[in-house]
Amino acid sequence: MERNGIFHSVCPLDCPDQCGLLLHKKDGKIVKVEGDPEHPVTKGHICNKVRNMTERIYDENRLKYPLKRIGPKGEGKFTRISWEEALRTITAHWSELIHSDGPESILPYSFYGNMGRLSAEGIDRRFFHRLGASRLDQTICSSAGSVGYKYTMGGSLGIDPEDTIHSKLIFFWGINAASTNMHQVALAQKARKQNGAKIIVIDVHKNQTGRLADWFIPILPGTDSALALGLMQIMFAENMVDQDFLQTYTVGHEELREHVMQYNPETVSAITGVPVADIYKLARMYGETSPSFIRIGNGPQHHDNGGMFVRTVACLPALTGQWLVKGGGAIKGNSGYLALNTEYLQRPNLLKNKNTRIVNMNLLGEALLSLDPPIKSLYVYGSNPAVVAPSSHKVRKGLAREDLFTVVHDLFLTETAKYADIVLPATSSFENTDIYTSYWHHYTQLQQPVIEPFGEAKSNVEVFRLLAHTMGFGDEAAFKETEAEMIEGTLNNPRNPYLAGINFEGLAESNYLKAKVKPLFPGKLPTPSGKIELYSERMKQDGHPPLPTYIPLLNDGDHPYQFVPGPNHNFLNSTFSNNQKHVDLEKEPRLHMNKKDALAAGIQDGEMVRVWNDRGECTLKVSIGESVLPGVVVSQGLWADENGTKQLVNVLTPDRIADMGGGATFFSGRVSIEKN
Ligand SMILES: Nc1nc2c(c(=O)[nH]1)N[C@H]1C(S)=C(S)[C@@H](COP(=O)(O)OP(=O)(O)OC[C@H]3O[C@@H](n4cnc5c(=O)[nH]c(N)nc54)[C@H](O)[C@@H]3O)O[C@H]1N2
Ligand SMILES: Nc1nc2c(c(=O)[nH]1)N[C@H]1C(S)=C(S)[C@@H](COP(=O)(O)OP(=O)(O)OC[C@H]3O[C@@H](n4cnc5c(=O)[nH]c(N)nc54)[C@H](O)[C@@H]3O)O[C@H]1N2
Ligand code: SF4
Ligand SMILES: [Mo]
């Protein structure tokens, strides 16, 4: 490996932009991370978080070798052990458990701390399939919205974001894109400059994204479906719909026209808090401007009714036939275009018992506390559930169980790792070989090792290979393949013509290969009818209203404020919350509150308040202003909760399951607030 030079790389974080990077190396160490100007979409611009990535890669607290716990669970006292001892301890426990309780007593828990496909959903799946462990339903992020979008559009298929420079009207609907999808903001700003495009932001919080809007529309949490239906009502009533498009490419437009009559502007205004005049103005702008583009965010789908919200908004572009116009349409997610050969990557055929139980990751606390037969061992990688999972009071109680054998594989001694019996050190993505596909743009990228593994750290791929070997599955080809072989087999997906021609060698040579994506229309969608389903028979069969509908949030107890604890600018979920540089950039967690509410409660700006409900309590510093509507409070960031700081917002969040996809309802909780 060369000790000096500039090397191509890709951002591994769970962020739609998936930037191309250049790593500057000096004397064997990365000294600078910058954007690669040759990436066709991200064009050399990267966020603050990753510009400071060296602070994380070489953080003095990074795990260097395996550890065994020597203090109580949660306290964080560990001693160094060898890899051999770690692997022997884990596999001996598991072999015993398989014998005494069966393999379903073991639960893997993971998410996308590293988006590399081999790391996050490759050899790990092969391993746990072969082991026969309980399966994890990965519902924490976007599953409600993905299911909702699929009912309308058939799959995670939107427009090419590169086309959005042609848009003349751009909605950021429930997405804090300035922090979470910065290159979509750059494209929107380019459209604004080139074609005078207007940027509309619809959000419960006037954050960085709202501040750059031409028009910011504040809305009450969980009411967005009503607004979308109200826009439809006006568009039908004022004849702003494209009858030809509706006739040719949709199912149920006549039923929809009838159905939306109940969502008149007065009714919608009372539900959403958006003034009647603004609803008319917005409907007319949307009805009369083409191309128009809606970037559908994750915020409004982290609610009880989140699936239905996305299903509903996804109907809007059809009304004016936007899908036929370059730069018109919507993006919720685009992963459908880059679908890999998962049969090959994950080997579901290794799973002998097809009825192996499935555990919803949003219910981790419940699962650890009350699943019968119980979970006796938990293996966590690429995720930090003690901080990120809802109702974390339950999660922590479960993690503290003395009879639970927990293993955590991570780069840091996260709050979850503090509960582990065995901690394994993970490499950073810059030390690995892996394949990356964006869920927003259409490019695929390859990562090859740029630096040597840190200390004794090992990649997920290597750890699962070793676990398979130690368990005695060594004979399976599935655990012997090289990374390059896995990547080659995974890219070869006969069911996805868009990926044709993309392979390991090509990626190694040209860095960025674009899927050969065609516009969705004219064409046939993967819905049952092949058309956009404004009316969905499938939804009816699944127990949902077949037409888009506003369903209020569920009762979350008698507390005066709706609590929306979203992500912040300088962390990525809980990643970076344990790196001093990023903590310093973000300063401290804050609770945004409307000045009317603050006045009524006698709370001053900058004061510490106790935020509580039946699940738990936090202590946060209040920021008073008009960035949220009365009755709504917003916090940002998943902060570590060290030394009794009480800033862990997920102790307050419900673990109710959303209407679709087993999704999370982080933003549907209510809280009370008082001076500390
Ligand atoms: N800097 C940074 N970038 C990130 C992340 C991060 O933690 N930090 N996380 C990454 C991940 S995993 C994801 S999933 C994405 C998420 O990124 P986004 O799609 O932006 O989703 P959120 O930030 O959860 O919420 C977006 C917005 O929805 C608003 N919101 C909440 N409830 C409602 C509602 O009922 N109606 C409306 N209209 N708005 C509402 C919030 O105020 C917030 O501004 O970002 C990714 N990128
Ligand atoms: N209150 C509230 N809670 C939320 C959200 C919210 O908006 N509000 N957002 C939710 C969403 S959208 C998501 S996606 C989840 C995300 O939750 P998580 O998936 O848990 O994301 P992170 O907190 O970033 O944790 C990822 C962990 O993986 C580790 N890691 C990174 N690379 C590797 C690797 O190669 N191997 C191994 N073994 N480990 C690695 C990192 O060090 C880090 O500790 O959080 C959810 N929680
Ligand atoms: S976190 Fe997102 S914006 Fe930042 S470098 Fe990574 S992909 Fe780009
Ligand atoms: Mo997410």
PDB file of N, CA, C and O in Angstrom, residues 626-651:
ATOM      1  N   GLU A 626     -39.595  31.847  16.899  1.00  0.00           N
ATOM      2  CA  GLU A 626     -40.776  31.516  16.107  1.00  0.00           C
ATOM      3  C   GLU A 626     -40.474  30.435  15.079  1.00  0.00           C
ATOM      4  O   GLU A 626     -41.139  30.345  14.053  1.00  0.00           O
ATOM      5  N   SER A 627     -39.442  29.635  15.367  1.00  0.00           N
ATOM      6  CA  SER A 627     -39.084  28.597  14.398  1.00  0.00           C
ATOM      7  C   SER A 627     -40.030  27.399  14.471  1.00  0.00           C
ATOM      8  O   SER A 627     -40.021  26.547  13.595  1.00  0.00           O
ATOM      9  N   VAL A 628     -40.844  27.311  15.538  1.00  0.00           N
ATOM     10  CA  VAL A 628     -41.872  26.264  15.599  1.00  0.00           C
ATOM     11  C   VAL A 628     -43.216  26.901  15.954  1.00  0.00           C
ATOM     12  O   VAL A 628     -43.253  27.987  16.540  1.00  0.00           O
ATOM     13  N   LEU A 629     -44.301  26.230  15.597  1.00  0.00           N
ATOM     14  CA  LEU A 629     -45.633  26.734  15.936  1.00  0.00           C
ATOM     15  C   LEU A 629     -45.899  26.507  17.430  1.00  0.00           C
ATOM     16  O   LEU A 629     -45.292  25.614  18.038  1.00  0.00           O
ATOM     17  N   PRO A 630     -46.817  27.274  18.016  1.00  0.00           N
ATOM     18  CA  PRO A 630     -47.193  26.997  19.397  1.00  0.00           C
ATOM     19  C   PRO A 630     -47.678  25.545  19.521  1.00  0.00           C
ATOM     20  O   PRO A 630     -48.311  25.016  18.605  1.00  0.00           O
ATOM     21  N   GLY A 631     -47.341  24.919  20.629  1.00  0.00           N
ATOM     22  CA  GLY A 631     -47.765  23.529  20.846  1.00  0.00           C
ATOM     23  C   GLY A 631     -46.795  22.499  20.309  1.00  0.00           C
ATOM     24  O   GLY A 631     -47.015  21.302  20.451  1.00  0.00           O
ATOM     25  N   VAL A 632     -45.711  22.990  19.660  1.00  0.00           N
ATOM     26  CA  VAL A 632     -44.723  22.065  19.088  1.00  0.00           C
ATOM     27  C   VAL A 632     -43.359  22.396  19.683  1.00  0.00           C
ATOM     28  O   VAL A 632     -43.019  23.575  19.829  1.00  0.00           O
ATOM     29  N   VAL A 633     -42.585  21.387  20.061  1.00  0.00           N
ATOM     30  CA  VAL A 633     -41.188  21.606  20.451  1.00  0.00           C
ATOM     31  C   VAL A 633     -40.293  20.663  19.657  1.00  0.00           C
ATOM     32  O   VAL A 633     -40.672  19.528  19.383  1.00  0.00           O
ATOM     33  N   VAL A 634     -39.118  21.179  19.273  1.00  0.00           N
ATOM     34  CA  VAL A 634     -38.210  20.424  18.411  1.00  0.00           C
ATOM     35  C   VAL A 634     -36.825  20.381  19.044  1.00  0.00           C
ATOM     36  O   VAL A 634     -36.310  21.410  19.485  1.00  0.00           O
ATOM     37  N   SER A 635     -36.237  19.186  19.092  1.00  0.00           N
ATOM     38  CA  SER A 635     -34.819  19.092  19.475  1.00  0.00           C
ATOM     39  C   SER A 635     -34.071  18.529  18.283  1.00  0.00           C
ATOM     40  O   SER A 635     -34.672  17.953  17.383  1.00  0.00           O
ATOM     41  N   GLN A 636     -32.755  18.722  18.258  1.00  0.00           N
ATOM     42  CA  GLN A 636     -31.981  18.201  17.139  1.00  0.00           C
ATOM     43  C   GLN A 636     -30.793  17.407  17.643  1.00  0.00           C
ATOM     44  O   GLN A 636     -30.014  17.880  18.467  1.00  0.00           O
ATOM     45  N   GLY A 637     -30.631  16.217  17.114  1.00  0.00           N
ATOM     46  CA  GLY A 637     -29.428  15.441  17.380  1.00  0.00           C
ATOM     47  C   GLY A 637     -29.611  14.320  18.375  1.00  0.00           C
ATOM     48  O   GLY A 637     -30.377  14.431  19.330  1.00  0.00           O
ATOM     49  N   LEU A 638     -28.890  13.241  18.127  1.00  0.00           N
ATOM     50  CA  LEU A 638     -28.902  12.085  19.024  1.00  0.00           C
ATOM     51  C   LEU A 638     -27.609  12.121  19.818  1.00  0.00           C
ATOM     52  O   LEU A 638     -26.580  11.610  19.397  1.00  0.00           O
ATOM     53  N   TRP A 639     -27.669  12.791  20.948  1.00  0.00           N
ATOM     54  CA  TRP A 639     -26.488  13.021  21.772  1.00  0.00           C
ATOM     55  C   TRP A 639     -26.223  11.850  22.695  1.00  0.00           C
ATOM     56  O   TRP A 639     -27.154  11.243  23.213  1.00  0.00           O
ATOM     57  N   ALA A 640     -24.961  11.602  22.933  1.00  0.00           N
ATOM     58  CA  ALA A 640     -24.597  10.609  23.939  1.00  0.00           C
ATOM     59  C   ALA A 640     -25.056  11.143  25.292  1.00  0.00           C
ATOM     60  O   ALA A 640     -25.149  12.356  25.488  1.00  0.00           O
ATOM     61  N   ASP A 641     -25.346  10.253  26.206  1.00  0.00           N
ATOM     62  CA  ASP A 641     -25.942  10.674  27.471  1.00  0.00           C
ATOM     63  C   ASP A 641     -24.984  10.379  28.614  1.00  0.00           C
ATOM     64  O   ASP A 641     -25.326   9.697  29.569  1.00  0.00           O
ATOM     65  N   GLU A 642     -23.785  10.892  28.448  1.00  0.00           N
ATOM     66  CA  GLU A 642     -22.762  10.528  29.430  1.00  0.00           C
ATOM     67  C   GLU A 642     -22.838  11.365  30.697  1.00  0.00           C
ATOM     68  O   GLU A 642     -23.318  12.496  30.684  1.00  0.00           O
ATOM     69  N   ASN A 643     -22.328  10.818  31.764  1.00  0.00           N
ATOM     70  CA  ASN A 643     -22.190  11.502  33.053  1.00  0.00           C
ATOM     71  C   ASN A 643     -23.486  12.158  33.529  1.00  0.00           C
ATOM     72  O   ASN A 643     -23.492  13.302  33.969  1.00  0.00           O
ATOM     73  N   GLY A 644     -24.570  11.448  33.367  1.00  0.00           N
ATOM     74  CA  GLY A 644     -25.846  11.933  33.903  1.00  0.00           C
ATOM     75  C   GLY A 644     -26.367  13.206  33.267  1.00  0.00           C
ATOM     76  O   GLY A 644     -27.070  13.976  33.919  1.00  0.00           O
ATOM     77  N   THR A 645     -26.054  13.472  31.997  1.00  0.00           N
ATOM     78  CA  THR A 645     -26.467  14.723  31.358  1.00  0.00           C
ATOM     79  C   THR A 645     -27.944  14.777  31.005  1.00  0.00           C
ATOM     80  O   THR A 645     -28.481  15.838  30.737  1.00  0.00           O
ATOM     81  N   LYS A 646     -28.598  13.641  30.933  1.00  0.00           N
ATOM     82  CA  LYS A 646     -30.031  13.579  30.608  1.00  0.00           C
ATOM     83  C   LYS A 646     -30.363  14.303  29.305  1.00  0.00           C
ATOM     84  O   LYS A 646     -31.246  15.154  29.253  1.00  0.00           O
ATOM     85  N   GLN A 647     -29.612  13.979  28.264  1.00  0.00           N
ATOM     86  CA  GLN A 647     -29.909  14.595  26.973  1.00  0.00           C
ATOM     87  C   GLN A 647     -30.280  13.545  25.934  1.00  0.00           C
ATOM     88  O   GLN A 647     -30.264  13.808  24.739  1.00  0.00           O
ATOM     89  N   LEU A 648     -30.633  12.359  26.409  1.00  0.00           N
ATOM     90  CA  LEU A 648     -30.974  11.265  25.515  1.00  0.00           C
ATOM     91  C   LEU A 648     -32.457  11.360  25.153  1.00  0.00           C
ATOM     92  O   LEU A 648     -33.320  10.910  25.906  1.00  0.00           O
ATOM     93  N   VAL A 649     -32.751  11.968  23.994  1.00  0.00           N
ATOM     94  CA  VAL A 649     -34.155  12.263  23.664  1.00  0.00           C
ATOM     95  C   VAL A 649     -35.000  11.013  23.467  1.00  0.00           C
ATOM     96  O   VAL A 649     -36.221  11.043  23.656  1.00  0.00           O
ATOM     97  N   ASN A 650     -34.365   9.907  23.088  1.00  0.00           N
ATOM     98  CA  ASN A 650     -35.191   8.726  22.818  1.00  0.00           C
ATOM     99  C   ASN A 650     -35.811   8.078  24.059  1.00  0.00           C
ATOM    100  O   ASN A 650     -36.637   7.188  23.919  1.00  0.00           O
ATOM    101  N   VAL A 651     -35.471   8.548  25.262  1.00  0.00           N
ATOM    102  CA  VAL A 651     -36.227   8.041  26.424  1.00  0.00           C
ATOM    103  C   VAL A 651     -37.665   8.557  26.349  1.00  0.00           C
ATOM    104  O   VAL A 651     -38.553   8.032  27.009  1.00  0.00           O
TER     105      VAL A 651
END
